[in-house]
Amino acid sequence: MNTNGETIIDVRGLTKRFGDKTAVDDVDLTVAKGEIVGFLGPNGSGKTTTIRLICGLLRPDGGEGTCLGHDIVREAEAIKRQVGYMTQRFSLYEDLTIRENLEFVARLYALPNVRQSVDETVEGLGLKSRQHQLAGTLSGGWKQRLALAACIMHKPRLLLLDEPTAGVDPKARREFWDEIHHLAEDGLTVLVSTHYMDEAERCHRVVYIAYGTIVARGTAEEIIESSGLGTFVVAGSGAAAAARALNGMPGVEQVAAFGQDIHVVGSHGPSLAESVHAVAERYPIHVAPGETTLEDVFIRLMSEAQVNENGR
Amino acid sequence: MKAHSAASRIRAVLLKEVIQMRRDRLTFAMIIGIPILQLVLFGYAINTDPKNLPTGVVMADPGPVARSIVAGMQTSGYFLIERGHTEAEARAGLTAGTLAFVVTVPAGFHSDLVRGQSPEIIVEADASDPTASANAIAALPEIVNRAIAASTQGPMSAANGAGAVRPEIIVHRHYNPERITAYNIVPGLIGTILTMTATLMTALALTREIERGTIENLLAMPLRPIEIMIGKIVPYIGLGFLQVGVILIAAYLLFSVPMEGSLTLLLSAVLLFIAANVTLGYTFSTLARSQLQAMQMTFFFFLPSILLSGFMFPFRGMPVWAQAIGQVLPLTHFLRAVRGVMLKGNDMFQTLPHLWPVTLFLLVIGTIALMRFRRTLD
Ligand SMILES: Nc1ncnc2c1ncn2[C@@H]1O[C@H](COP(=O)(O)OP(=O)(O)O)[C@@H](O)[C@H]1O
Ligand SMILES: [Mg+2]
């Protein structure tokens, strides 16, 4: 990735207010050609708003930048021609069939051969058997396939996907991501928002946003590394009781259940170790140093951001 | 290449709208159903042939011919003769609506007739309900002819030798000088139905996309405002023509409404008028935030159109301020144009003065729509 260093998205200081609420606050974001960038953050943190700002669907109240080399405010039309945007909510026409929706999109992008493009798309995405079904009667997984098909048919250079796999079963999600990687190998750039950790791990790079501000960015390893968090895994029959005891002890910042195990996370190594070992002596558990996961980091980022937000 | 892709984008929106329109069965049925329903309803009004209309007779000259005429009126069934009115009483009855007609036989009627002059019989009609009085008035000449024929042959043929002389019947229509007749209804119907449905359908065009969330996808694609506008209004112009077709054919088949002027000219006026209305609806659509708002705007426009265009009330009878509002409304000018073409056989040059105000309206409204169109979701 990032072979020739071409920058696809380059925005600085992006700010968007709705009334007196600042939904996106001074966001800088760069995405290089061929990258798959994961966009994470709790609900209402400004992911959708940021994506809309990038593709010219909203006017920023502050900041500037380019997308595909075009100014995001003044050259929105040029951007729209080369971007495929998959909205968070299904926003194709439910009273049109799959095929009619695709034909609509194909004509909108003035594709030279509408029928052929639609045929290929329908077949490529395995939608052929259902092409004459009304979109409104499709299940979530099929709708998602249709929406993806509609936004890649015109061979865009940038894909903006807003929670594309929400409510889609694991197999379909897997296939979806295989497809995304496939497209990225051909040089397509992808910015994708998601809540799924496994999906975040399949991205080349991750950006984490909370309350409209980007609070972490980098590869998964970099983010884990820079968080400075250490983790102990607590297992055994007394794990649940131990978890309650650990809550609030010195150095213990997060206690979270992962299946049978408990992850105990803290940023100050020595005091965390001391607390964990003290508890281990009182309960039937065994304790081992563990790998800090991206999820541990994100949960931590989320609660930190919340403290900051409430403290304002 | 540029023009080609613009055409392709307009086509995309246009075809999409047509498919959606076809699939929305209820609305589609309404669009075709409303004109038919209205026509049938008005059709009954057109066909009513009311009898026994209360008629006051002011007989200043109770000669035999006059009596014979009054008797003939009575037997025709249209007039229910009430005698013994003074002139003042009869007038008051007409004003109050207790009398539909006042027939005045002036003094010297009989002697004039005998002398070979054409005397006048004055018929004053309450034309505020013109369909009610029309048939009765139409029957009058025949009644008079028969009465005279009878009196010249009968034993009381005092008017012998005056066979060629006919009394002149002078009809004064009160309260509704422009009198909406059966034929006047059809142009009015075309105009009001189009004002209602064409405006409403396009008023929903964008707000529906907003409410369903599809606007986000639409705006994310490379469409220019003018392309969306054209793509969205052209199908409804087609639909409007369908409605006009239904009305014209039904009007011709059911009521033999005449078509004095050129059909092409009529359809050109119709095209312009539909375009003005769908564009107005589309403008509402760019201003409204919801379908409900768009609907309210449509009704808000519909009401003055009905009341102040000359459809309901004679235009010249309205106060100046109301006329000023009426002048702005496309329906006002459309009614004049269509009545002229259909009923009077007006040609293009006589019709043009009524068409340019509609064109102006169309251009102004269209410009507002394009300026008001929101390219973003803000
Ligand atoms: N059109 C809008 N009008 C008012 N507030 C909005 C609008 N869109 C988003 N917001 C607010 O902005 C914040 C960010 O929203 P959003 O970008 O949708 O977050 P996310 O996609 O991360 O869940 C939320 O608090 C949301 O309520
Ligand atoms: Mg969102």
XYZ file of C-alpha atoms and ligand atoms in Angstrom:
718
model
C 0.000 0.000 0.000
C 0.865 3.645 -0.257
C 3.202 2.800 -3.104
C 3.327 6.054 -4.966
C 2.355 8.230 -2.026
C -0.594 9.863 -3.782
C -2.951 11.410 -1.245
C -6.614 10.731 -1.849
C -8.145 12.445 1.158
C -6.395 15.405 2.717
C -8.487 17.554 5.047
C -7.440 19.836 7.876
C -9.329 21.438 10.717
C -12.681 20.148 9.496
C -15.443 21.469 11.736
C -19.197 21.067 11.535
C -21.789 22.435 13.906
C -25.483 21.641 14.131
C -27.037 24.433 16.145
C -24.804 24.848 19.160
C -23.591 21.263 18.992
C -20.207 20.665 17.396
C -20.530 17.320 15.660
C -17.068 17.395 14.073
C -14.386 19.409 15.757
C -11.112 20.300 14.065
C -10.557 16.984 12.320
C -7.412 16.344 10.259
C -7.424 13.289 8.075
C -5.191 11.994 5.313
C -5.695 8.815 3.385
C -3.237 7.573 0.789
C -4.032 5.788 -2.441
C -4.815 2.101 -2.002
C -5.263 2.355 1.744
C -8.120 0.813 3.672
C -8.714 3.094 6.622
C -11.057 2.069 9.411
C -13.092 4.846 10.990
C -14.130 3.978 14.495
C -15.853 5.664 17.357
C -18.966 5.439 19.504
C -22.398 6.331 18.152
C -22.866 10.028 17.623
C -19.135 10.717 17.583
C -19.210 12.298 14.129
C -18.226 9.534 11.707
C -21.146 9.990 9.353
C -20.811 13.760 9.486
C -17.104 13.575 8.635
C -17.759 11.287 5.682
C -20.487 13.604 4.400
C -18.140 16.564 4.677
C -15.516 14.728 2.657
C -17.845 13.911 -0.215
C -19.417 17.370 -0.351
C -22.790 16.429 1.129
C -22.366 18.895 3.963
C -20.684 22.277 4.039
C -18.021 22.578 6.709
C -18.226 25.458 9.165
C -14.476 25.448 9.366
C -11.454 23.774 7.815
C -10.542 22.930 4.276
C -9.097 20.197 2.220
C -9.168 18.109 -0.894
C -10.608 14.815 -1.887
C -9.148 13.187 -5.004
C -7.357 16.468 -5.593
C -10.572 18.516 -5.648
C -11.562 21.104 -3.104
C -14.284 19.647 -0.892
C -16.334 22.837 -0.850
C -15.906 24.289 -4.315
C -15.485 21.167 -6.411
C -18.023 18.844 -4.904
C -19.388 17.917 -8.342
C -16.027 16.617 -9.532
C -15.606 14.630 -6.317
C -19.036 13.041 -6.648
C -18.190 11.611 -10.047
C -15.264 9.609 -8.677
C -16.517 8.608 -5.252
C -18.683 5.684 -4.284
C -20.585 6.511 -1.109
C -22.484 3.824 0.718
C -24.802 5.465 3.218
C -25.317 4.174 6.725
C -29.035 3.805 6.115
C -30.129 2.035 2.935
C -30.928 4.908 0.611
C -31.659 3.332 -2.729
C -35.272 3.085 -3.830
C -37.292 0.418 -2.072
C -40.041 0.607 -4.683
C -37.597 -0.165 -7.476
C -36.210 -3.614 -8.204
C -32.536 -4.400 -7.808
C -32.059 -4.110 -11.507
C -33.987 -0.853 -11.816
C -31.938 0.656 -9.009
C -28.717 -0.338 -10.716
C -29.927 0.952 -14.065
C -30.789 4.236 -12.407
C -27.297 4.523 -10.973
C -25.646 3.440 -14.220
C -27.483 6.145 -16.139
C -26.694 8.715 -13.506
C -23.002 8.121 -13.971
C -23.605 8.095 -17.719
C -21.972 4.689 -18.131
C -21.540 3.970 -21.851
C -23.396 0.685 -21.833
C -26.036 0.601 -19.150
C -27.399 -2.854 -19.834
C -23.990 -4.460 -19.955
C -22.734 -2.697 -16.835
C -25.804 -3.735 -14.907
C -25.557 -7.322 -16.183
C -21.947 -7.543 -15.085
C -22.613 -5.986 -11.699
C -25.600 -8.177 -11.029
C -23.638 -11.261 -11.908
C -20.417 -10.250 -10.182
C -22.199 -9.745 -6.901
C -24.380 -12.822 -7.154
C -27.563 -10.777 -7.370
C -28.803 -12.325 -10.584
C -31.440 -14.590 -9.074
C -33.037 -11.633 -7.349
C -32.595 -8.897 -9.880
C -36.329 -8.423 -10.387
C -37.152 -8.314 -6.716
C -38.164 -4.995 -5.160
C -35.323 -3.639 -3.057
C -37.695 -2.989 -0.163
C -38.377 -6.689 0.232
C -34.709 -7.651 0.545
C -33.076 -8.774 3.782
C -30.305 -6.701 5.347
C -27.510 -8.725 3.761
C -28.955 -8.430 0.266
C -29.615 -4.740 0.672
C -26.018 -4.270 1.698
C -24.802 -6.150 -1.371
C -27.025 -4.058 -3.576
C -25.820 -0.824 -2.004
C -22.215 -1.861 -2.451
C -22.867 -2.896 -6.035
C -24.474 0.469 -6.715
C -21.533 2.416 -5.400
C -18.772 0.512 -7.185
C -20.455 0.136 -10.562
C -19.007 3.361 -11.927
C -15.493 2.302 -10.876
C -14.851 5.052 -8.368
C -11.390 5.875 -7.105
C -12.524 6.265 -3.532
C -15.055 4.305 -1.529
C -16.675 5.882 1.501
C -18.518 3.172 3.405
C -20.581 4.148 6.420
C -21.130 1.154 8.694
C -21.629 -1.084 5.700
C -21.858 -4.325 7.639
C -24.176 -3.297 10.462
C -26.738 -6.031 10.899
C -25.136 -8.386 8.415
C -24.319 -12.001 9.276
C -20.681 -13.073 9.813
C -20.329 -14.982 6.563
C -21.627 -12.086 4.521
C -19.336 -9.775 6.457
C -16.362 -11.975 5.662
C -17.237 -11.991 1.974
C -17.753 -8.270 2.046
C -14.304 -7.676 3.458
C -12.691 -10.068 1.010
C -14.280 -7.972 -1.720
C -13.014 -4.727 -0.174
C -9.459 -6.049 -0.062
C -9.809 -7.214 -3.591
C -10.815 -3.750 -4.724
C -8.022 -2.102 -2.715
C -5.462 -4.311 -4.425
C -6.588 -2.792 -7.701
C -5.808 0.656 -6.339
C -9.162 1.651 -4.880
C -8.945 3.659 -1.667
C -11.411 2.906 1.128
C -12.549 4.798 4.192
C -14.909 2.585 6.159
C -16.644 3.242 9.446
C -17.420 0.280 11.655
C -18.058 -0.877 15.185
C -16.549 -4.330 14.702
C -13.063 -4.969 16.097
C -12.312 -7.787 13.698
C -13.064 -5.391 10.855
C -10.865 -2.727 12.389
C -8.081 -5.276 12.423
C -8.546 -5.935 8.733
C -7.880 -2.277 7.941
C -4.443 -1.014 7.052
C -4.917 1.863 9.391
C -7.450 2.957 11.966
C -8.725 6.373 13.005
C -10.638 6.660 16.234
C -13.011 9.561 16.771
C -14.883 10.481 19.951
C -17.135 13.496 20.443
C -16.089 14.883 17.110
C -12.361 14.778 17.821
C -9.855 12.243 16.553
C -8.237 10.723 19.612
C -6.094 7.946 18.098
C -4.765 6.955 14.719
C -2.310 4.501 13.202
C -2.073 0.785 12.585
C -3.640 -1.496 15.184
C -0.201 -2.248 16.633
C 0.751 1.415 16.773
C -2.433 2.309 18.554
C -2.013 -0.475 21.092
C 1.632 0.425 21.520
C 1.086 4.124 21.998
C -1.751 3.581 24.433
C 0.825 2.368 26.986
C -1.697 -0.078 28.377
C -0.743 -3.350 30.021
C -3.095 -6.285 30.375
C -3.458 -9.267 32.659
C -5.731 -12.175 31.837
C -7.520 -13.608 34.835
C -9.032 -17.086 34.545
C -10.401 -19.771 36.859
C -13.504 -20.412 38.950
C -13.055 -17.285 41.052
C -12.666 -14.958 38.092
C -16.039 -13.271 38.486
C -15.537 -12.564 42.184
C -11.973 -11.438 41.542
C -13.228 -9.021 38.898
C -15.463 -7.330 41.448
C -12.611 -7.115 43.910
C -10.239 -5.661 41.312
C -12.565 -2.835 40.371
C -11.185 0.378 41.751
C -7.911 -1.046 43.044
C -4.710 0.939 42.456
C -3.510 0.748 38.843
C -6.657 -1.035 37.652
C -8.328 1.067 35.012
C -10.580 -1.417 33.210
C -12.003 -4.787 34.066
C -13.818 -6.507 31.242
C -15.071 -10.018 30.633
C -13.902 -11.829 27.478
C -15.755 -15.111 27.515
C -14.612 -17.041 30.575
C -11.649 -14.747 31.072
C -11.339 -11.348 32.605
C -9.078 -8.696 31.062
C -7.603 -6.327 33.604
C -6.113 -3.282 31.986
C -4.059 -0.366 33.283
C -1.502 2.115 32.083
C 0.792 1.949 35.100
C 2.452 -1.497 34.915
C 3.885 -1.961 38.437
C 0.818 -0.940 40.423
C -1.420 -2.964 38.092
C 0.740 -6.059 38.638
C 0.723 -5.523 42.396
C -3.057 -5.277 42.585
C -3.617 -8.302 40.351
C -1.246 -10.469 42.352
C -2.734 -9.358 45.660
C -6.186 -10.411 44.477
C -4.827 -13.677 43.053
C -3.835 -14.718 46.555
C -7.385 -14.406 47.857
C -9.345 -16.079 45.006
C -9.049 -19.382 43.113
C -7.755 -17.834 39.907
C -4.670 -17.863 37.794
C -3.174 -14.763 36.362
C -1.030 -14.306 33.285
C 0.226 -11.247 31.435
C -1.854 -10.882 28.273
C -1.917 -9.052 24.962
C -3.689 -5.721 25.064
C -6.331 -5.746 22.315
C -7.570 -2.932 20.129
C -10.891 -3.225 21.907
C -9.234 -2.633 25.299
C -7.684 0.510 23.896
C -10.937 1.738 22.376
C -12.946 1.180 25.513
C -10.332 3.122 27.352
C -10.350 5.914 24.746
C -14.095 6.097 24.938
C -14.207 6.519 28.698
C -11.397 9.059 28.610
C -13.192 11.094 25.991
C -16.350 10.923 28.058
C -14.517 12.324 31.081
C -13.126 15.148 28.953
C -16.484 15.892 27.439
C -18.253 15.953 30.800
C -15.479 18.042 32.293
C -15.983 20.799 29.751
C -19.876 14.090 -24.392
C -20.935 16.557 -21.725
C -24.366 16.934 -23.234
C -24.610 13.192 -23.573
C -23.971 12.578 -19.904
C -26.404 15.315 -18.887
C -29.037 13.664 -21.058
C -28.230 10.315 -19.525
C -28.632 11.696 -16.010
C -31.953 13.343 -16.835
C -33.086 10.076 -18.364
C -32.081 8.238 -15.201
C -34.227 10.439 -12.979
C -37.073 10.524 -15.469
C -37.321 6.757 -15.901
C -37.023 6.236 -12.177
C -39.918 8.616 -11.577
C -42.042 6.869 -14.186
C -41.454 3.477 -12.600
C -42.266 4.812 -9.151
C -45.353 6.542 -10.489
C -46.576 3.336 -12.102
C -45.985 1.370 -8.957
C -47.864 3.805 -6.788
C -51.225 2.373 -7.840
C -53.354 4.356 -5.460
C -52.015 7.707 -6.536
C -52.184 6.714 -10.152
C -55.810 5.647 -9.804
C -56.530 8.948 -8.094
C -54.911 10.911 -10.897
C -57.153 9.288 -13.491
C -60.126 8.928 -11.174
C -60.421 12.541 -10.068
C -61.156 13.967 -13.528
C -63.700 11.261 -14.284
C -65.390 11.699 -10.935
C -65.489 15.472 -11.306
C -66.846 15.243 -14.808
C -69.612 12.904 -13.777
C -70.497 15.122 -10.841
C -70.502 18.243 -12.965
C -72.175 16.247 -15.685
C -75.222 15.838 -13.542
C -75.244 19.544 -12.949
C -74.978 20.099 -16.682
C -77.798 17.708 -17.400
C -80.230 18.986 -14.834
C -83.296 20.329 -16.557
C -85.194 21.924 -13.760
C -88.918 22.492 -14.233
C -91.545 24.583 -12.495
C -89.324 27.570 -11.856
C -91.311 30.229 -10.000
C -92.085 33.027 -12.424
C -93.658 36.340 -11.651
C -95.689 37.991 -14.360
C -96.115 41.744 -14.534
C -98.916 42.193 -16.987
C -99.302 45.807 -18.025
C -101.345 44.856 -21.058
C -103.598 41.910 -20.487
C -104.282 41.312 -24.184
C -105.102 37.889 -25.666
C -101.666 37.242 -27.176
C -99.900 38.060 -23.946
C -102.237 35.781 -22.044
C -101.672 33.102 -24.608
C -97.906 33.430 -24.173
C -98.166 33.181 -20.412
C -100.386 30.150 -20.727
C -97.870 28.600 -23.089
C -95.128 29.194 -20.571
C -97.156 27.462 -17.923
C -97.860 24.414 -20.086
C -94.226 24.109 -21.146
C -93.521 22.933 -17.620
C -90.503 25.155 -17.151
C -92.351 28.075 -15.624
C -94.602 28.078 -12.611
C -96.604 31.244 -13.164
C -97.463 33.394 -10.203
C -99.775 36.202 -11.083
C -100.791 39.423 -9.492
C -97.340 40.880 -8.774
C -96.674 44.541 -8.949
C -93.416 45.409 -10.620
C -91.779 46.169 -7.258
C -92.939 42.926 -5.728
C -91.629 40.946 -8.625
C -88.188 42.610 -8.426
C -88.012 41.904 -4.707
C -88.900 38.274 -5.357
C -86.089 37.977 -7.869
C -83.598 39.485 -5.450
C -84.731 37.288 -2.609
C -84.579 34.217 -4.822
C -88.248 33.330 -4.397
C -88.713 34.024 -8.110
C -86.425 32.694 -10.827
C -87.931 34.842 -13.560
C -89.903 37.997 -13.938
C -91.802 38.364 -17.209
C -92.965 41.866 -18.039
C -95.491 42.506 -20.754
C -95.336 46.261 -21.316
C -98.314 48.484 -21.819
C -99.402 48.723 -25.433
C -98.092 45.275 -26.242
C -101.197 44.165 -27.968
C -101.795 47.342 -29.924
C -98.192 47.358 -31.098
C -98.596 43.828 -32.282
C -101.759 44.634 -34.139
C -100.131 47.671 -35.712
C -97.415 45.424 -37.059
C -94.605 46.612 -34.816
C -92.501 44.179 -32.838
C -93.263 44.764 -29.172
C -90.902 43.601 -26.460
C -91.411 41.046 -23.778
C -88.842 41.470 -21.075
C -87.662 38.378 -19.268
C -85.458 38.961 -16.269
C -83.657 35.864 -15.065
C -81.772 35.029 -11.911
C -78.672 33.750 -13.610
C -76.745 33.127 -10.434
C -77.631 29.515 -11.071
C -77.266 29.630 -14.819
C -77.678 25.937 -15.449
C -81.084 26.218 -13.805
C -82.378 29.000 -16.008
C -80.685 28.110 -19.286
C -83.169 25.540 -20.570
C -86.174 27.570 -19.608
C -84.822 30.575 -21.459
C -84.009 28.419 -24.435
C -87.617 27.270 -24.569
C -89.065 30.784 -24.675
C -88.958 31.641 -28.397
C -90.815 28.503 -29.316
C -93.448 29.167 -26.687
C -93.990 32.664 -28.030
C -94.190 31.480 -31.634
C -96.813 28.936 -30.777
C -98.817 31.399 -28.759
C -98.914 33.802 -31.681
C -99.737 31.065 -34.160
C -102.585 29.930 -31.935
C -104.008 33.397 -31.502
C -103.860 34.223 -35.216
C -105.839 31.087 -36.109
C -108.216 31.015 -33.198
C -111.529 32.685 -32.885
C -110.032 35.647 -31.098
C -107.807 36.460 -34.043
C -107.686 40.109 -33.252
C -104.173 40.242 -34.604
C -105.142 39.120 -38.064
C -102.747 40.239 -40.693
C -99.963 40.515 -38.188
C -98.772 36.971 -38.752
C -95.297 38.029 -39.778
C -94.771 40.120 -36.680
C -92.943 38.528 -33.771
C -92.645 40.026 -30.340
C -89.026 40.492 -29.363
C -87.952 38.650 -26.231
C -85.341 40.507 -24.296
C -83.548 38.493 -21.645
C -81.743 40.249 -18.822
C -79.502 37.985 -16.813
C -78.897 39.255 -13.354
C -76.117 38.472 -10.832
C -73.861 36.404 -13.040
C -73.049 38.208 -16.245
C -70.264 35.833 -17.245
C -72.669 32.967 -16.500
C -70.843 29.706 -16.229
C -72.658 27.429 -18.557
C -72.276 23.785 -19.221
C -69.532 24.482 -21.696
C -67.727 26.837 -19.442
C -67.366 24.065 -16.898
C -65.007 21.963 -18.976
C -62.179 24.475 -19.376
C -62.573 25.295 -15.722
C -62.420 21.646 -14.844
C -59.244 21.104 -16.826
C -57.671 24.078 -15.130
C -58.632 23.290 -11.562
C -57.842 19.594 -11.763
C -54.420 20.332 -13.158
C -53.801 23.047 -10.587
C -54.567 20.542 -7.876
C -52.995 17.305 -9.023
C -50.042 18.466 -11.095
C -48.894 20.800 -8.355
C -49.411 18.260 -5.617
C -47.622 15.415 -7.381
C -44.420 17.358 -7.906
C -44.699 19.051 -4.526
C -44.097 15.602 -3.120
C -41.218 14.882 -5.490
C -38.308 16.000 -3.336
C -39.892 15.874 0.082
C -40.585 12.181 -0.455
C -36.901 11.634 -1.124
C -36.075 13.564 2.034
C -38.513 11.592 4.155
C -37.367 8.247 2.806
C -33.701 9.159 3.138
C -33.023 8.545 -0.546
C -32.025 12.184 -0.982
C -28.639 11.335 0.535
C -27.848 8.942 -2.270
C -29.287 11.246 -4.876
C -27.168 14.185 -3.742
C -24.065 12.031 -3.436
C -24.253 11.353 -7.155
C -23.157 13.797 -9.825
C -26.520 15.362 -10.616
C -27.038 19.032 -11.304
C -30.128 20.752 -9.869
C -31.545 21.473 -13.308
C -31.185 17.812 -14.252
C -33.061 16.651 -11.180
C -35.740 19.230 -11.849
C -36.275 18.262 -15.476
C -36.169 14.558 -14.689
C -38.738 15.001 -11.982
C -41.233 17.291 -13.671
C -41.384 15.876 -17.199
C -43.151 12.626 -16.188
C -45.800 14.658 -14.430
C -46.336 16.802 -17.502
C -47.101 13.535 -19.280
C -49.482 12.565 -16.526
C -51.201 15.931 -16.801
C -51.766 15.363 -20.507
C -53.303 12.010 -19.689
C -55.756 13.788 -17.404
C -56.556 16.410 -19.994
C -57.114 13.655 -22.533
C -59.569 11.944 -20.224
C -61.455 15.170 -19.607
C -61.601 16.229 -23.249
C -62.724 12.868 -24.545
C -65.320 12.463 -21.818
C -66.522 16.042 -22.300
C -66.932 15.414 -25.988
C -68.628 12.041 -25.653
C -70.911 12.897 -22.741
C -71.765 16.521 -23.296
C -70.752 17.259 -26.882
C -68.713 20.211 -25.720
C -67.685 22.048 -28.839
C -64.136 22.488 -30.001
C -64.274 25.667 -32.023
C -60.563 26.434 -32.250
C -57.450 24.457 -33.056
C -56.712 21.405 -30.947
C -52.988 21.991 -31.364
C -53.346 25.471 -29.955
C -55.385 24.131 -27.055
C -52.789 21.471 -26.296
C -50.000 24.042 -26.469
C -51.786 26.126 -23.876
C -52.304 22.995 -21.809
C -48.603 22.121 -22.064
C -47.590 25.541 -20.872
C -50.085 25.475 -18.046
C -49.081 22.007 -16.833
C -45.425 23.025 -16.997
C -46.189 26.057 -14.838
C -48.022 23.968 -12.276
C -45.524 21.105 -12.002
C -42.725 23.624 -11.719
C -44.600 25.393 -8.964
C -45.076 22.061 -7.201
C -41.388 21.334 -7.566
C -40.615 24.751 -6.092
C -42.809 23.932 -3.097
C -40.846 20.730 -2.854
C -37.565 22.597 -2.551
C -39.008 24.839 0.161
C -40.866 22.280 2.240
C -39.220 20.064 4.823
C -41.830 17.337 4.784
C -44.546 15.935 2.559
C -47.146 17.421 4.864
C -45.702 20.901 4.469
C -45.598 20.466 0.714
C -49.243 19.452 0.736
C -50.215 22.444 2.830
C -48.443 24.784 0.437
C -50.330 23.219 -2.446
C -53.694 23.761 -0.797
C -52.712 27.255 0.135
C -52.157 27.935 -3.541
C -55.173 25.973 -4.707
C -57.695 28.005 -2.774
C -57.051 31.434 -4.350
C -56.724 29.716 -7.716
C -60.246 28.391 -7.401
C -61.736 31.539 -5.944
C -59.938 34.352 -7.720
C -59.276 33.018 -11.199
C -62.749 33.582 -12.541
C -63.632 29.916 -12.224
C -66.001 30.395 -9.311
C -66.883 34.055 -9.566
C -66.849 36.343 -12.580
C -63.466 37.971 -12.702
C -64.763 41.472 -13.434
C -67.097 41.258 -10.493
C -64.254 40.959 -7.996
C -62.731 43.851 -6.045
C -59.534 45.312 -7.429
C -57.221 43.692 -4.889
C -58.698 40.294 -5.643
C -58.273 40.884 -9.348
C -54.639 41.808 -8.732
C -54.035 38.490 -7.007
C -55.995 36.733 -9.716
C -53.777 38.235 -12.407
C -50.747 36.472 -10.944
C -52.372 33.041 -10.969
C -51.769 30.898 -14.041
C -55.294 29.495 -13.834
C -56.805 32.927 -14.533
C -55.007 33.256 -17.841
C -55.381 29.615 -18.705
C -59.145 29.789 -18.301
C -59.326 32.757 -20.640
C -57.121 31.038 -23.179
C -58.986 27.750 -23.105
C -62.472 29.262 -23.091
C -61.378 31.366 -26.010
C -59.998 28.469 -28.018
C -62.653 25.911 -27.188
C -65.782 28.025 -27.174
C -65.010 31.040 -29.292
C -62.552 29.523 -31.729
C -59.824 32.030 -30.939
C -56.652 31.735 -32.993
C -53.047 31.948 -31.878
C -52.811 35.735 -31.943
C -55.938 36.083 -29.873
C -54.623 33.499 -27.438
C -51.066 34.740 -26.997
C -52.010 37.585 -24.632
C -53.236 34.933 -22.202
C -50.179 32.726 -22.595
C -47.307 35.042 -21.864
C -48.311 35.654 -18.225
C -48.240 31.882 -17.722
C -44.813 31.732 -19.375
C -43.538 34.495 -17.129
C -44.881 32.691 -14.087
C -43.158 29.493 -15.222
C -39.800 31.200 -15.676
C -39.895 33.039 -12.363
C -40.995 30.001 -10.399
C -38.467 27.752 -12.149
C -35.664 30.150 -11.305
C -36.718 30.212 -7.676
C -36.735 26.408 -7.631
C -33.215 26.233 -9.011
C -31.957 28.853 -6.598
C -33.644 27.278 -3.624
C -32.524 23.740 -4.418
C -30.285 22.447 -1.644
C -27.244 20.698 -3.026
C -26.218 19.545 0.420
C -27.945 17.919 3.360
C -27.511 20.995 5.601
N -28.459 16.822 10.350
C -28.171 16.903 11.658
N -28.781 17.822 12.423
C -28.509 17.926 13.737
N -27.637 17.154 14.383
C -26.992 16.206 13.688
C -27.241 16.029 12.284
N -26.463 15.012 11.837
C -25.761 14.589 12.924
N -26.081 15.295 14.016
C -25.507 15.123 15.362
O -24.114 15.156 15.210
C -23.504 14.182 16.013
C -22.646 13.264 15.147
O -23.486 12.454 14.399
P -22.955 11.376 13.373
O -21.960 12.016 12.495
O -24.146 10.772 12.717
O -22.247 10.319 14.313
P -21.852 8.801 14.004
O -21.986 8.561 12.566
O -20.459 8.692 14.481
O -22.776 7.951 14.806
C -24.601 13.462 16.724
O -24.740 14.012 18.016
C -25.821 13.763 15.936
O -26.963 13.812 16.751
Mg -23.183 7.218 11.633
